[in-house]
Short mmCIF file of C-alpha atoms and ligand atoms in Angstrom, two decimals:
data_model
loop_
_atom_site.label_atom_id
_atom_site.label_comp_id
_atom_site.label_asym_id
_atom_site.label_seq_id
_atom_site.Cartn_x
_atom_site.Cartn_y
_atom_site.Cartn_z
CA MET A 1 304.40 33.00 51.92
CA SER A 2 303.59 36.48 53.19
CA ASP A 3 306.20 39.21 53.64
CA TYR A 4 305.52 39.33 57.36
CA ASP A 5 307.80 37.74 59.95
CA PHE A 6 304.87 35.68 61.20
CA ASP A 7 301.50 34.58 59.88
CA LEU A 8 300.04 34.90 63.38
CA PHE A 9 301.32 36.75 66.41
CA VAL A 10 299.51 35.90 69.63
CA ILE A 11 299.81 38.26 72.57
CA GLY A 12 299.15 36.41 75.81
CA GLY A 13 300.05 32.86 76.83
CA GLY A 14 296.88 31.93 78.70
CA SER A 15 294.30 29.29 77.89
CA GLY A 16 292.92 31.00 74.79
CA GLY A 17 296.20 32.30 73.37
CA VAL A 18 298.07 29.05 73.82
CA ARG A 19 295.30 27.01 72.22
CA ALA A 20 295.13 29.31 69.20
CA ALA A 21 298.92 29.43 68.80
CA ARG A 22 299.31 25.69 69.11
CA LEU A 23 296.56 24.89 66.62
CA ALA A 24 297.72 27.47 64.08
CA ALA A 25 301.32 26.28 64.33
CA GLY A 26 300.10 22.71 63.95
CA LEU A 27 298.55 23.74 60.65
CA GLY A 28 301.96 24.88 59.43
CA LYS A 29 301.48 28.59 60.08
CA ARG A 30 304.44 30.64 61.27
CA VAL A 31 303.30 31.52 64.77
CA ALA A 32 304.83 33.52 67.60
CA ILE A 33 303.33 33.79 71.06
CA ALA A 34 304.47 36.41 73.55
CA GLU A 35 303.91 36.14 77.31
CA GLU A 36 305.38 38.53 79.85
CA TYR A 37 304.82 36.36 82.93
CA ARG A 38 304.25 32.62 82.85
CA PHE A 39 302.65 30.38 80.24
CA GLY A 40 299.29 29.01 81.31
CA GLY A 41 297.69 32.34 82.14
CA THR A 42 295.36 33.14 84.98
CA CYS A 43 293.67 29.74 84.99
CA VAL A 44 296.80 27.67 85.43
CA ILE A 45 299.10 30.07 87.25
CA ARG A 46 296.85 31.99 89.62
CA GLY A 47 293.27 30.96 89.06
CA CYS A 48 291.19 27.85 88.53
CA VAL A 49 293.91 25.24 88.99
CA PRO A 50 295.70 26.44 92.16
CA LYS A 51 292.31 27.48 93.53
CA LYS A 52 290.96 23.95 93.16
CA LEU A 53 294.08 22.55 94.83
CA PHE A 54 293.41 24.94 97.72
CA VAL A 55 289.78 23.79 97.82
CA TYR A 56 290.94 20.19 98.23
CA ALA A 57 293.35 21.25 100.98
CA SER A 58 290.63 23.11 102.82
CA GLN A 59 288.25 20.13 102.82
CA PHE A 60 290.44 17.78 104.85
CA PRO A 61 289.38 19.00 108.30
CA GLU A 62 285.79 18.01 107.51
CA HIS A 63 286.94 14.69 106.09
CA PHE A 64 288.85 14.00 109.31
CA GLU A 65 285.78 14.83 111.39
CA ASP A 66 283.43 12.82 109.19
CA ALA A 67 285.71 9.80 109.41
CA ALA A 68 284.67 9.13 113.02
CA GLY A 69 281.12 8.25 111.94
CA TYR A 70 282.63 5.56 109.76
CA GLY A 71 284.77 4.09 112.50
CA TRP A 72 288.00 5.85 111.64
CA HIS A 73 289.72 7.72 114.40
CA VAL A 74 292.19 10.13 112.93
CA GLY A 75 295.19 10.96 115.08
CA GLU A 76 297.00 14.22 115.52
CA ARG A 77 296.56 16.68 112.67
CA ARG A 78 298.83 19.49 111.67
CA PHE A 79 298.49 21.77 108.71
CA SER A 80 301.49 23.41 107.04
CA TRP A 81 300.67 26.32 104.76
CA PRO A 82 304.27 26.45 103.39
CA ASP A 83 304.04 22.75 102.47
CA LEU A 84 300.77 23.39 100.63
CA ILE A 85 302.22 26.37 98.76
CA ALA A 86 305.33 24.41 97.79
CA ALA A 87 303.31 21.43 96.54
CA LYS A 88 300.96 23.72 94.64
CA ASP A 89 303.87 25.62 93.06
CA LYS A 90 305.50 22.39 91.96
CA GLU A 91 302.31 21.26 90.24
CA ILE A 92 301.81 24.65 88.59
CA GLY A 93 305.41 24.51 87.36
CA ARG A 94 304.72 21.09 85.85
CA LEU A 95 301.60 22.34 84.09
CA GLU A 96 303.39 25.40 82.78
CA GLY A 97 306.02 23.08 81.32
CA LEU A 98 303.30 21.13 79.52
CA TYR A 99 301.90 24.32 78.01
CA ARG A 100 305.34 25.29 76.72
CA LYS A 101 306.03 21.81 75.39
CA GLY A 102 302.72 21.80 73.51
CA LEU A 103 303.67 25.07 71.82
CA GLU A 104 307.20 23.93 71.04
CA ASN A 105 306.06 20.60 69.64
CA ALA A 106 303.60 22.38 67.37
CA GLY A 107 306.39 24.64 66.13
CA ALA A 108 305.28 27.96 67.63
CA GLU A 109 307.98 30.43 68.58
CA ILE A 110 307.84 31.23 72.30
CA LEU A 111 308.72 34.81 73.21
CA GLU A 112 309.19 35.55 76.90
CA SER A 113 308.37 39.20 76.67
CA ARG A 114 305.64 41.72 76.83
CA ALA A 115 304.58 42.63 73.30
CA GLU A 116 303.11 45.94 72.22
CA ILE A 117 301.50 46.90 68.96
CA ILE A 118 303.36 49.88 67.52
CA GLY A 119 301.77 50.24 64.11
CA PRO A 120 299.93 48.35 61.39
CA HIS A 121 300.98 44.66 61.55
CA ARG A 122 303.97 45.71 63.66
CA LEU A 123 304.86 44.81 67.24
CA ARG A 124 307.70 45.48 69.64
CA LEU A 125 309.03 42.97 72.14
CA ASN A 126 309.77 44.93 75.28
CA ALA A 127 312.36 42.48 76.64
CA SER A 128 314.73 42.95 73.69
CA GLY A 129 313.35 45.98 71.88
CA GLN A 130 313.11 43.83 68.76
CA GLU A 131 310.39 44.73 66.26
CA VAL A 132 308.49 42.10 64.32
CA THR A 133 305.66 42.04 61.81
CA ALA A 134 302.69 39.72 61.56
CA GLU A 135 299.92 39.17 59.05
CA LYS A 136 297.35 38.62 61.81
CA ILE A 137 297.48 39.62 65.47
CA LEU A 138 295.47 37.80 68.12
CA ILE A 139 295.06 39.49 71.49
CA ALA A 140 294.43 37.10 74.35
CA VAL A 141 295.88 38.97 77.30
CA GLY A 142 293.09 38.21 79.78
CA GLY A 143 292.20 40.35 82.75
CA ALA A 144 293.38 41.27 86.21
CA PRO A 145 291.66 41.80 89.57
CA ASN A 146 289.92 45.16 89.87
CA PRO A 147 292.25 47.03 92.27
CA HIS A 148 289.46 49.38 93.31
CA PRO A 149 291.91 52.31 93.74
CA GLU A 150 289.16 54.75 94.76
CA MET A 151 288.81 52.96 98.09
CA PRO A 152 291.13 54.42 100.76
CA GLY A 153 293.53 51.68 101.83
CA SER A 154 293.03 49.54 98.73
CA GLU A 155 296.84 49.28 98.48
CA LEU A 156 296.81 47.43 101.83
CA CYS A 157 294.47 44.75 100.48
CA ILE A 158 295.26 41.58 98.60
CA SER A 159 293.55 40.09 95.57
CA SER A 160 293.33 36.45 94.53
CA ASN A 161 296.76 36.90 92.89
CA GLU A 162 298.46 37.43 96.26
CA ALA A 163 296.28 34.85 98.04
CA PHE A 164 298.19 32.15 96.20
CA HIS A 165 301.53 33.30 97.60
CA LEU A 166 300.92 34.53 101.14
CA GLU A 167 303.98 33.88 103.27
CA GLU A 168 301.82 32.71 106.11
CA LEU A 169 298.21 31.78 106.56
CA PRO A 170 296.38 34.70 108.19
CA LYS A 171 294.45 34.08 111.39
CA SER A 172 291.59 36.24 110.14
CA ILE A 173 290.47 37.65 106.82
CA ALA A 174 287.72 39.90 105.51
CA ILE A 175 286.79 39.32 101.89
CA THR A 176 284.80 41.87 99.97
CA GLY A 177 282.68 40.85 96.96
CA GLY A 178 279.97 38.29 96.45
CA GLY A 179 280.97 36.62 93.19
CA TYR A 180 282.83 33.44 92.32
CA ILE A 181 286.19 34.45 93.74
CA ALA A 182 284.96 35.96 97.00
CA VAL A 183 282.75 32.95 97.75
CA GLU A 184 285.32 30.35 96.78
CA PHE A 185 288.10 31.94 98.82
CA ALA A 186 285.83 32.50 101.82
CA ASN A 187 285.28 28.75 101.88
CA ILE A 188 288.94 27.95 101.32
CA PHE A 189 290.17 30.19 104.14
CA ASN A 190 287.45 29.06 106.50
CA GLY A 191 288.23 25.40 105.77
CA LEU A 192 291.89 26.05 106.57
CA GLY A 193 290.90 27.46 109.93
CA VAL A 194 291.02 31.18 109.19
CA GLU A 195 288.37 33.33 110.86
CA THR A 196 286.55 34.50 107.75
CA THR A 197 284.13 37.34 107.07
CA LEU A 198 282.51 37.85 103.67
CA ILE A 199 281.14 41.29 102.97
CA TYR A 200 278.84 41.73 99.98
CA ARG A 201 276.93 44.82 98.89
CA GLY A 202 273.84 43.02 97.58
CA PRO A 203 271.01 41.28 99.43
CA GLU A 204 272.33 37.78 98.71
CA ILE A 205 275.67 36.37 97.51
CA LEU A 206 276.24 35.21 93.91
CA ARG A 207 274.00 37.54 91.98
CA GLY A 208 272.89 35.90 88.74
CA PHE A 209 272.64 32.39 90.17
CA ASP A 210 269.37 30.69 91.10
CA MET A 211 268.05 32.04 94.41
CA ASP A 212 267.65 28.58 95.98
CA MET A 213 271.35 27.96 95.36
CA ARG A 214 272.31 31.35 96.72
CA THR A 215 270.37 31.19 99.97
CA ASN A 216 271.12 27.55 100.69
CA LEU A 217 274.83 28.07 100.04
CA ARG A 218 274.95 31.15 102.24
CA GLU A 219 273.22 29.27 105.04
CA ALA A 220 275.62 26.35 104.67
CA MET A 221 278.60 28.71 104.76
CA GLU A 222 277.26 30.38 107.90
CA LYS A 223 276.82 26.97 109.53
CA LYS A 224 280.48 26.26 108.83
CA GLY A 225 281.40 29.42 110.69
CA ILE A 226 281.81 32.01 107.92
CA ARG A 227 280.38 35.36 108.87
CA VAL A 228 278.44 36.62 105.83
CA VAL A 229 277.54 40.30 105.91
CA CYS A 230 275.18 41.30 103.08
CA ARG A 231 273.99 44.78 102.06
CA ASP A 232 277.30 46.20 103.15
CA THR A 233 280.59 47.19 101.65
CA ILE A 234 284.07 48.12 102.88
CA LEU A 235 284.65 51.85 102.63
CA ASP A 236 288.06 52.21 104.18
CA VAL A 237 290.99 50.02 105.17
CA SER A 238 293.77 51.27 107.41
CA GLN A 239 296.76 49.87 109.23
CA ALA A 240 296.14 49.46 112.95
CA ALA A 241 298.83 49.93 115.61
CA ASP A 242 298.97 46.20 116.28
CA GLY A 243 299.93 45.53 112.65
CA ARG A 244 296.53 44.21 111.72
CA LEU A 245 294.14 45.89 109.32
CA LYS A 246 291.05 47.80 110.24
CA ALA A 247 288.23 47.55 107.68
CA GLU A 248 285.33 49.94 108.15
CA THR A 249 282.07 49.36 106.33
CA LYS A 250 279.18 51.46 105.14
CA GLN A 251 276.89 49.95 107.79
CA GLY A 252 279.32 51.00 110.51
CA HIS A 253 280.95 47.64 111.14
CA VAL A 254 284.63 47.60 111.97
CA PHE A 255 286.58 44.44 111.29
CA ASN A 256 290.08 44.04 112.71
CA VAL A 257 291.70 41.38 110.59
CA ASP A 258 295.09 40.18 109.39
CA LYS A 259 294.19 40.45 105.72
CA VAL A 260 291.55 42.10 103.57
CA MET A 261 290.95 40.53 100.19
CA MET A 262 289.15 42.28 97.37
CA ALA A 263 287.28 40.16 94.86
CA LEU A 264 285.37 42.83 93.00
CA GLY A 265 285.49 41.52 89.48
CA ARG A 266 288.28 41.52 86.93
CA LEU A 267 289.23 44.16 84.38
CA PRO A 268 290.56 43.52 80.86
CA ASN A 269 294.35 43.91 80.51
CA THR A 270 294.23 46.40 77.66
CA LYS A 271 296.42 49.17 79.04
CA SER A 272 299.77 49.84 77.29
CA LEU A 273 299.13 47.30 74.57
CA GLY A 274 299.36 49.89 71.84
CA LEU A 275 295.77 49.38 70.73
CA GLU A 276 295.36 53.08 70.08
CA SER A 277 298.30 53.03 67.64
CA ILE A 278 296.12 51.17 65.14
CA GLY A 279 292.70 52.21 66.46
CA VAL A 280 291.43 48.96 68.00
CA GLU A 281 288.08 49.73 69.61
CA THR A 282 287.53 49.10 73.32
CA ASP A 283 284.42 49.58 75.46
CA ALA A 284 283.94 51.65 78.63
CA LYS A 285 285.51 48.91 80.76
CA GLY A 286 288.52 48.69 78.43
CA ALA A 287 287.43 45.37 76.92
CA ILE A 288 288.20 44.83 73.24
CA VAL A 289 285.05 44.98 71.16
CA VAL A 290 284.70 41.97 68.85
CA ASP A 291 282.08 40.59 66.50
CA ASP A 292 280.65 37.07 66.53
CA TYR A 293 283.90 35.74 65.03
CA SER A 294 286.25 37.41 67.55
CA ARG A 295 287.19 40.04 64.92
CA THR A 296 287.98 43.56 66.10
CA ASN A 297 287.25 46.67 64.04
CA VAL A 298 290.79 46.39 62.59
CA ASP A 299 290.65 43.74 59.91
CA TYR A 300 293.84 41.83 60.83
CA VAL A 301 293.39 42.02 64.62
CA TYR A 302 291.39 39.49 66.64
CA ALA A 303 290.72 39.11 70.35
CA LEU A 304 289.36 36.36 72.54
CA GLY A 305 289.01 35.27 76.14
CA ASP A 306 288.64 37.54 79.17
CA VAL A 307 290.06 40.59 77.37
CA THR A 308 286.83 40.70 75.37
CA ASP A 309 284.69 40.42 78.53
CA ARG A 310 282.13 38.15 76.92
CA VAL A 311 282.06 35.28 79.42
CA GLN A 312 285.08 35.19 81.75
CA LEU A 313 285.63 31.44 81.85
CA THR A 314 288.60 29.34 80.74
CA PRO A 315 286.66 26.84 78.62
CA VAL A 316 284.99 29.74 76.84
CA ALA A 317 288.37 31.25 75.90
CA ILE A 318 289.54 27.87 74.61
CA HIS A 319 286.34 27.42 72.62
CA GLU A 320 286.69 30.91 71.15
CA ALA A 321 290.27 30.05 70.14
CA MET A 322 289.14 26.90 68.35
CA CYS A 323 286.43 28.85 66.53
CA PHE A 324 289.02 31.45 65.52
CA ILE A 325 291.21 28.72 64.00
CA GLU A 326 288.26 27.15 62.15
CA THR A 327 287.23 30.52 60.76
CA GLU A 328 290.60 31.99 59.85
CA TYR A 329 292.68 28.97 58.94
CA LYS A 330 290.29 26.18 57.97
CA ASP A 331 287.86 28.10 55.80
CA ASN A 332 285.03 27.05 58.10
CA PRO A 333 283.41 30.17 59.61
CA THR A 334 282.45 29.19 63.16
CA LYS A 335 280.87 31.42 65.79
CA PRO A 336 281.58 30.66 69.43
CA ASP A 337 278.43 29.28 71.04
CA HIS A 338 277.87 31.08 74.33
CA ASP A 339 274.48 29.54 75.00
CA LEU A 340 273.92 27.10 77.89
CA ILE A 341 277.38 27.24 79.42
CA ALA A 342 277.57 24.89 82.39
CA THR A 343 279.58 26.32 85.25
CA ALA A 344 280.55 25.58 88.83
CA VAL A 345 281.31 27.60 91.90
CA PHE A 346 283.84 25.69 93.96
CA SER A 347 282.30 26.70 97.22
CA GLN A 348 281.65 24.19 100.00
CA PRO A 349 279.21 22.76 99.09
CA GLU A 350 279.70 23.37 95.39
CA ILE A 351 277.21 24.86 93.00
CA GLY A 352 276.88 23.29 89.57
CA THR A 353 274.55 24.98 87.16
CA VAL A 354 273.46 25.22 83.56
CA GLY A 355 270.69 27.21 81.97
CA LEU A 356 268.39 29.77 83.47
CA PRO A 357 267.79 30.60 87.12
CA GLU A 358 264.13 30.54 88.10
CA ASP A 359 263.63 34.32 88.11
CA VAL A 360 265.05 34.73 84.61
CA ALA A 361 263.10 31.73 83.27
CA ALA A 362 259.93 33.19 84.78
CA GLU A 363 260.42 36.37 82.76
CA ARG A 364 261.09 34.47 79.57
CA TYR A 365 258.39 31.77 79.66
CA ASP A 366 254.64 32.03 80.39
CA GLU A 367 254.43 28.83 82.38
CA LEU A 368 257.07 26.90 84.26
CA GLU A 369 257.21 23.71 86.26
CA VAL A 370 259.77 23.77 89.04
CA TYR A 371 261.12 20.54 90.52
CA LEU A 372 262.97 21.07 93.76
CA ALA A 373 264.52 18.53 96.12
CA LYS A 374 266.41 19.21 99.32
CA PHE A 375 267.84 16.23 101.10
CA ARG A 376 270.59 15.01 103.35
CA PRO A 377 273.40 13.43 101.31
CA MET A 378 274.00 9.77 102.14
CA LYS A 379 277.52 10.34 103.41
CA ALA A 380 276.13 12.68 106.06
CA THR A 381 273.98 9.94 107.58
CA LEU A 382 276.84 8.21 109.39
CA SER A 383 279.09 11.24 109.66
CA GLY A 384 276.25 13.14 111.28
CA ARG A 385 277.22 16.28 109.42
CA ASP A 386 274.40 18.78 109.24
CA GLU A 387 274.28 19.49 105.51
CA LYS A 388 271.84 19.43 102.64
CA THR A 389 272.01 18.81 98.92
CA VAL A 390 269.65 20.88 96.78
CA MET A 391 268.62 20.00 93.24
CA LYS A 392 266.36 21.98 91.01
CA LEU A 393 265.04 21.58 87.49
CA ILE A 394 263.16 24.33 85.71
CA VAL A 395 260.93 23.18 82.89
CA ASN A 396 259.15 25.23 80.24
CA ALA A 397 255.61 23.85 80.48
CA ALA A 398 254.83 24.61 76.82
CA ASP A 399 257.38 22.22 75.29
CA ARG A 400 258.61 20.38 78.42
CA LYS A 401 262.23 21.49 77.73
CA VAL A 402 264.44 21.65 80.79
CA VAL A 403 265.67 25.25 80.68
CA GLY A 404 267.61 25.32 83.93
CA ALA A 405 269.33 22.76 86.16
CA HIS A 406 270.90 23.81 89.46
CA ILE A 407 272.68 21.68 92.02
CA LEU A 408 274.16 22.52 95.39
CA GLY A 409 276.12 19.70 96.92
CA HIS A 410 279.21 17.54 96.74
CA GLU A 411 280.65 17.24 93.24
CA ALA A 412 277.96 19.51 91.83
CA GLY A 413 280.54 20.78 89.33
CA GLU A 414 281.05 17.26 88.00
CA MET A 415 277.27 16.81 87.71
CA ALA A 416 276.87 20.15 85.93
CA GLN A 417 279.22 19.00 83.19
CA LEU A 418 277.01 16.04 82.34
CA ILE A 419 273.67 17.72 82.79
CA GLY A 420 275.07 20.43 80.53
CA VAL A 421 275.15 17.83 77.74
CA ALA A 422 271.51 16.97 78.39
CA LEU A 423 270.39 20.59 78.22
CA LYS A 424 272.56 21.32 75.19
CA GLY A 425 270.90 18.38 73.50
CA GLY A 426 267.52 19.96 74.19
CA CYS A 427 266.30 17.24 76.57
CA THR A 428 262.78 17.48 77.88
CA LYS A 429 261.60 16.58 81.36
CA ASP A 430 260.15 13.40 79.79
CA ASP A 431 263.68 12.42 78.71
CA PHE A 432 264.80 12.85 82.31
CA ASP A 433 261.84 10.75 83.51
CA ARG A 434 262.66 7.98 81.02
CA THR A 435 266.28 7.84 82.18
CA MET A 436 267.03 5.04 84.62
CA ALA A 437 268.44 6.20 87.92
CA VAL A 438 271.95 5.32 89.05
CA HIS A 439 271.50 4.06 92.58
CA PRO A 440 272.53 5.01 95.20
CA THR A 441 273.77 8.39 94.08
CA ALA A 442 272.74 11.94 94.78
CA THR A 443 272.31 12.60 91.06
CA GLU A 444 269.50 10.06 90.78
CA GLU A 445 267.28 12.73 92.28
CA LEU A 446 267.51 14.56 88.96
CA VAL A 447 265.70 11.73 87.17
CA THR A 448 263.24 10.83 89.93
CA MET A 449 261.54 14.15 90.65
CA TYR A 450 258.30 13.09 88.94
CA ALA A 451 255.88 15.73 90.23
CA PRO A 452 256.55 19.47 90.08
CA SER A 453 257.14 21.12 93.45
CA TYR A 454 255.28 24.15 92.14
CA ARG A 455 254.24 25.90 88.96
CA LEU A 456 254.69 29.47 87.87
CA LYS A 457 252.26 31.21 85.54
CA ASN A 458 253.34 34.61 84.26
CA GLY A 459 255.89 34.74 87.04
CA GLU A 460 253.37 34.00 89.81
CA ARG A 461 253.04 30.76 91.75
CA ALA A 462 249.97 28.97 90.34
P1 NDP B 501 282.33 38.45 89.80
O1 NDP B 501 281.93 39.29 88.67
O2 NDP B 501 281.89 37.04 89.88
O3 NDP B 501 281.95 39.15 91.16
C1 NDP B 501 282.33 40.45 91.45
C2 NDP B 501 281.70 40.81 92.77
O4 NDP B 501 282.16 42.07 93.18
C3 NDP B 501 280.19 40.88 92.68
O5 NDP B 501 279.66 40.33 93.85
C4 NDP B 501 279.95 42.38 92.60
O6 NDP B 501 278.71 42.77 93.14
C5 NDP B 501 281.06 42.91 93.49
N1 NDP B 501 281.44 44.27 93.18
C6 NDP B 501 281.84 44.77 91.99
N2 NDP B 501 282.15 46.07 92.11
C7 NDP B 501 281.93 46.40 93.39
C8 NDP B 501 282.06 47.59 94.13
N3 NDP B 501 282.47 48.70 93.55
N4 NDP B 501 281.74 47.59 95.44
C9 NDP B 501 281.31 46.46 96.03
N5 NDP B 501 281.16 45.29 95.40
C10 NDP B 501 281.47 45.26 94.08
O7 NDP B 501 283.92 38.56 89.80
P2 NDP B 501 285.06 37.74 90.53
O8 NDP B 501 286.11 38.73 90.80
O9 NDP B 501 284.51 36.94 91.66
O10 NDP B 501 285.50 36.74 89.39
C11 NDP B 501 285.88 37.24 88.10
C12 NDP B 501 285.46 36.28 87.04
O11 NDP B 501 286.29 35.14 87.07
C13 NDP B 501 284.05 35.76 87.20
O12 NDP B 501 283.13 36.54 86.47
C14 NDP B 501 284.11 34.38 86.67
O13 NDP B 501 283.63 34.36 85.37
C15 NDP B 501 285.56 34.00 86.72
N6 NDP B 501 285.76 32.96 87.73
C16 NDP B 501 285.19 31.74 87.52
C17 NDP B 501 285.36 30.75 88.44
C18 NDP B 501 284.73 29.43 88.22
O14 NDP B 501 284.35 29.14 87.09
N7 NDP B 501 284.57 28.60 89.24
C19 NDP B 501 286.13 30.94 89.66
C20 NDP B 501 286.64 32.28 89.80
C21 NDP B 501 286.46 33.23 88.85
P3 NDP B 501 277.35 42.72 92.30
O15 NDP B 501 277.03 41.28 92.12
O16 NDP B 501 276.39 43.42 93.20
O17 NDP B 501 277.61 43.45 91.03
#
């Protein structure tokens, strides 16, 4: 047994930290995990999980409308924001309890405190002032919304953190940003009946995603009533006399709204952690620099999850934690595999995607076959809803490998999970063609697009 108080000290009780602490403790290591706020981290407490609950809540008005086409006539409807918040908080409390229980059952010591590194192998718990030592330190403190302090009036704006706890539902909101959070919340607020404007600096929302997904989603959002303003950005927010906020943009638009939400990316939580006391290297954004095994430049300090700014996704942090355990405690050096990560944007409709967007694939491969289908989902036939599902497969003509799969439509996130397995397994288009369709589903389109919609040679349509 080492002379340290703990074999492993984990800073941060989010998805990555909790998984690492639980697994290490389960292996008999003496583990402590410090969390200053609530166990579960961004994902559980103020991210993926409450967001998805909000998404469900925001979809009911469409369900009620669609019901009529199926013979159901829904009576009076009334939405209570406080009831939603209370139900959401109860569920989040339950999940937090599960996270704690998992740690306790594994034998990890739970420390409800901020922890700071104060010297080699040495940490201080801010709540009590107690100092402890650890053989290894794992930093998994995540990130926080970019507060964009250089923008006048940024202190008047909310981020996704506050969006989960608003005392009342605003009547109108302007959201700035064009990434996951901006797009998802624009759909949530719009679905709940809030007059919603999305302001994004680029030419099309969701940079980095396949262009067919981006344009079709933006059009669908506009049809639902969201005002999407591209090539623009909020320059100034001020308090108006009527108590509302006035957001002025670069293009000269003025939006008078109840709330302005900033969703301009997230920054690593590396301030005041004491990293400089032992010389842990960070990059220009403040993210901890790690090697392929989540090792920092200090040999007993490791970091994983959003604080390393590799891929800011919960399952990635969990995967990195499991690789850390394999490498450090099971004598099985394992690098996290960041290739072909399936992901979803919980917009309405959803985007589910894995692999390369068409423009990136076109740069990487000489010749591509692109299979593209756009169709009305079956449910919309009787409901009469004007909506489209879009499915796209991108195939490297040289070896027939499917290098990108992109879906816009209901449950696209669920589909992305499964098609992610197919791409990870290296499936070719011929494997897709040989797969029997499941009928009647939307997904069957993925295995019945027999002829390419078009080909690209050296990036040009052939
Ligand atoms: P993103 O990185 O997805 O998007 C940030 C957006 O802000 C981009 O549109 C970016 O524009 C814009 N932006 C950045 N700086 C400025 C600026 N100075 N002025 C104007 N616009 C700016 O971050 P999010 O905050 O949406 O989400 C953070 C991370 O959380 C994501 O990367 C994602 O990994 C994760 N997440 C995942 C979810 C999921 O899996 N469903 C859901 C929510 C979050 P540009 O594109 O032009 O750079």
